[in-house]
Short mmCIF file of C-alpha atoms in Angstrom, two decimals:
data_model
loop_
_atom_site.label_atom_id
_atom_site.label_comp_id
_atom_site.label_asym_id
_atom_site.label_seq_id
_atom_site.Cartn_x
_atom_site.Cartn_y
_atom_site.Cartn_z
CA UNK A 311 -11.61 -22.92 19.21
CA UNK A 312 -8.68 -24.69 17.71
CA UNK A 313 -7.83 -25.27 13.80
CA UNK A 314 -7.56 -29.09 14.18
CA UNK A 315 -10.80 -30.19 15.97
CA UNK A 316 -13.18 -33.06 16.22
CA UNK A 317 -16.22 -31.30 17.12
CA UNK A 318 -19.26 -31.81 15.01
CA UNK A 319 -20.08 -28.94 12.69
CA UNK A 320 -22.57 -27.71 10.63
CA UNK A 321 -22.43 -25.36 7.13
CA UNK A 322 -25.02 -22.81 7.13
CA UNK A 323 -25.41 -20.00 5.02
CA UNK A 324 -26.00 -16.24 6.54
CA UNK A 325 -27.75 -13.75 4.25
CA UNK A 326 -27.13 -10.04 5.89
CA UNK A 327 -28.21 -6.75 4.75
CA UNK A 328 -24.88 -4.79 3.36
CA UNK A 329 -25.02 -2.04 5.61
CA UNK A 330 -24.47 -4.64 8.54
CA UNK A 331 -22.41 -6.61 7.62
CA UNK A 332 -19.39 -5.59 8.84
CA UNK A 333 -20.61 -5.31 12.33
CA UNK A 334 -21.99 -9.18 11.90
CA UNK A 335 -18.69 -10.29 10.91
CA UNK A 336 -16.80 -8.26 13.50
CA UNK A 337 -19.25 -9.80 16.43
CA UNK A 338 -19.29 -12.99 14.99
CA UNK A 339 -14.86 -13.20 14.78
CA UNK A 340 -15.27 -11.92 18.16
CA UNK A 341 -16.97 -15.30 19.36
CA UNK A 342 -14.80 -17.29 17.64
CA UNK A 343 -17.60 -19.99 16.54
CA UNK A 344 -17.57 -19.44 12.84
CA UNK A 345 -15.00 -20.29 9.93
CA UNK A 346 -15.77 -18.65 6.90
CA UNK A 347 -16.10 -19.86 3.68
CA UNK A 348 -15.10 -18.15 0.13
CA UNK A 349 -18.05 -18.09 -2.30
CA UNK A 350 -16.66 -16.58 -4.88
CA UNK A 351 -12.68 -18.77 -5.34
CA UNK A 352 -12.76 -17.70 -9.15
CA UNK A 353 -12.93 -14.00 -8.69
CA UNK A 354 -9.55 -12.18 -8.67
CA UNK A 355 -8.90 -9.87 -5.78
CA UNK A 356 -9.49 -6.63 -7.68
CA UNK A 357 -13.27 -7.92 -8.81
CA UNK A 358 -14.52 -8.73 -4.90
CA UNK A 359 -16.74 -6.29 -3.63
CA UNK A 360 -14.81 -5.26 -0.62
CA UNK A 361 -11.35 -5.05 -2.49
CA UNK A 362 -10.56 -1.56 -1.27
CA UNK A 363 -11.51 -2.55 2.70
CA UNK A 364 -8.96 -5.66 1.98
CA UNK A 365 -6.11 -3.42 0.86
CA UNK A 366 -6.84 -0.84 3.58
CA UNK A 367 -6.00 -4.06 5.81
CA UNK A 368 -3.45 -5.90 4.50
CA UNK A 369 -1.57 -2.51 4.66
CA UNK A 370 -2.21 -1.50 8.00
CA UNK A 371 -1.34 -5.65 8.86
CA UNK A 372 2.02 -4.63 6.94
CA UNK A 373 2.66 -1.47 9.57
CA UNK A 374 1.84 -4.15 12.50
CA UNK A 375 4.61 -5.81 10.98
CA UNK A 376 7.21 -3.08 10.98
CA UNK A 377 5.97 -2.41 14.16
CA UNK A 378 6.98 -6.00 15.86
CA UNK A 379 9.94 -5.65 13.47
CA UNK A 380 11.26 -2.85 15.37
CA UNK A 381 10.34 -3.91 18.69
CA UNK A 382 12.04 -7.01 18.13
CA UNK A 383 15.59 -5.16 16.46
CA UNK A 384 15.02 -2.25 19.74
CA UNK A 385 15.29 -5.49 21.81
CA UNK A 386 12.15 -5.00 23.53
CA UNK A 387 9.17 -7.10 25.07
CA UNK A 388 5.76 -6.10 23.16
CA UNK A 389 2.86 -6.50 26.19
CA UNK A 390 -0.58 -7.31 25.43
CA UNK A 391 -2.58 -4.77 26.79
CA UNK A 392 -6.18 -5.12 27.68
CA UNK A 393 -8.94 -4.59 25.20
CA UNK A 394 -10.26 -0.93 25.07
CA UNK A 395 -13.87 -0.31 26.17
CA UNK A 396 -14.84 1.46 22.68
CA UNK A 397 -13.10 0.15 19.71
CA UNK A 398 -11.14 2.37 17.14
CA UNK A 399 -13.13 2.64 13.85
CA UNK A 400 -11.06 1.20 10.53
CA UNK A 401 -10.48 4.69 9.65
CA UNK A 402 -9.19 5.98 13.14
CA UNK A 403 -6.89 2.53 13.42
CA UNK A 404 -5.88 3.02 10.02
CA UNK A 405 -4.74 7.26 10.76
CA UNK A 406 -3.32 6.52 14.07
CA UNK A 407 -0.93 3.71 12.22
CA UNK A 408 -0.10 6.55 9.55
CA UNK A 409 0.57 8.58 11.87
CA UNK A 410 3.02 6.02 14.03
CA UNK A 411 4.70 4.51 10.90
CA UNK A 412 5.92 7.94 10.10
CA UNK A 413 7.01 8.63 13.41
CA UNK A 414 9.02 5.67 13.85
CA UNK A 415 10.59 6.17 10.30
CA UNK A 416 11.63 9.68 11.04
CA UNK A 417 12.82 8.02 14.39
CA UNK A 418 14.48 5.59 12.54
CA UNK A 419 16.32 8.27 10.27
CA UNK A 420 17.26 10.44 13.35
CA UNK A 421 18.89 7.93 15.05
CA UNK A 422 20.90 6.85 11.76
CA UNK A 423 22.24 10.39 11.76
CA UNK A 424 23.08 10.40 15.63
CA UNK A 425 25.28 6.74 15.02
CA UNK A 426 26.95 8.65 11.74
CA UNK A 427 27.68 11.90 13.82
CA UNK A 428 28.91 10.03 17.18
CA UNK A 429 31.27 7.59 14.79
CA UNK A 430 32.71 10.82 12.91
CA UNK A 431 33.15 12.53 16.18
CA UNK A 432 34.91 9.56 17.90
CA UNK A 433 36.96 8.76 14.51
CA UNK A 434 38.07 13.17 15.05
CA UNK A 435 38.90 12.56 18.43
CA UNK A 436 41.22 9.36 17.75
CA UNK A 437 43.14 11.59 15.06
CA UNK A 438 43.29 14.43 17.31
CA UNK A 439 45.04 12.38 20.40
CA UNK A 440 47.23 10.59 17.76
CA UNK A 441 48.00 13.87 16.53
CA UNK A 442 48.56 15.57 19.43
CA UNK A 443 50.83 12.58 20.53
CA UNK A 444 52.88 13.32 17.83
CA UNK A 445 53.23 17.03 18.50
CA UNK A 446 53.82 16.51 22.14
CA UNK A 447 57.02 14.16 20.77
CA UNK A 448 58.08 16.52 18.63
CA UNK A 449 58.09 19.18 21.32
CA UNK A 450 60.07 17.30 23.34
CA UNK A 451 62.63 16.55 20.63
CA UNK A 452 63.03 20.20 19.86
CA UNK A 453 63.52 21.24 23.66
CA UNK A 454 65.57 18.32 23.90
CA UNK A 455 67.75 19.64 20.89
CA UNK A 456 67.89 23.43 22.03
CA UNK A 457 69.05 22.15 25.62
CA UNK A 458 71.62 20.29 23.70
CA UNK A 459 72.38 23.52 21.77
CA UNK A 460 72.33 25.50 25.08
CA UNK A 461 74.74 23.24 26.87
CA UNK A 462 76.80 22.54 24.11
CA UNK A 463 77.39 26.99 24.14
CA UNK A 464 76.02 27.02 20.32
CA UNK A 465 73.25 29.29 20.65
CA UNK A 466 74.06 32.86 19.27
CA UNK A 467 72.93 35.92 21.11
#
């Protein structure tokens, strides 16, 4: 079914009972043979009746989003997988997406702390050869200057 067709169509008007209407809509998307229309443009968000369902949603949409996001910044391939023989309920999809988010965050964090602690480590270790440079020069300058002392008879015993 594409956006932009010529096909004939028809508007018809579906009256179903409340308690199955999700599952209508869900089997119906799943065909792809309907557009739905908006019968109520003048109501606000807040005042539709499934408001709450809508949020729940466009939120866990939002963690799909961070989700690609970070896929995309880790400089990986996402891979459709196939379809699962029993669908996850809204409220196991929406857990299991709580439950990721805050796993990648606290990923996220980790791995901040690992780049801070590697950079201060490396930045330690610079100072420490350039120090130790120094000292090793100065070593030699002050054996150099007692051998001079030595051979020159101006040590005292």
């Amino acid at each position: 079914m594409e956006l932009f067709r010529s096909e004939e169509m028809q508007l018809v008007q579906l009256i179903v009972p409340a308690e199955a209407a999700h599952d209508t809509v869900e089997v119906l998307g799943e065909l792809g043979l309907m557009q739905f229309k908006d019968l109520n443009p003048d109501k606000s968000t807040f005042q539709r009746t499934y408001a709450n369902q809508v949020k729940r949603t466009d939120e866990m949409l939002r963690k799909l989003r961070y989700f690609a996001e970070q896929i995309t910044k880790a400089g990986l391939i996402a891979v459709a997988r196939p379809a699962l023989e029993q669908a996850y309920q809204l409220d196991e999809l929406e857990a299991k997406l709580d439950e990721m988010e805050t796993e990648l965050r606290q990923i996220n964090v980790n791995t901040e702390k690992l780049r801070r602690s590697h950079s201060e480590l490396v930045e330690l270790q610079l100072v420490l050869e350039k120090a130790g440079g120094f000292f090793d020069e100065a070593r030699a300058d002050a054996n150099a200057h007692q051998d001079d002392r030595v051979v020159n008879g101006e040590v005292g015993a």
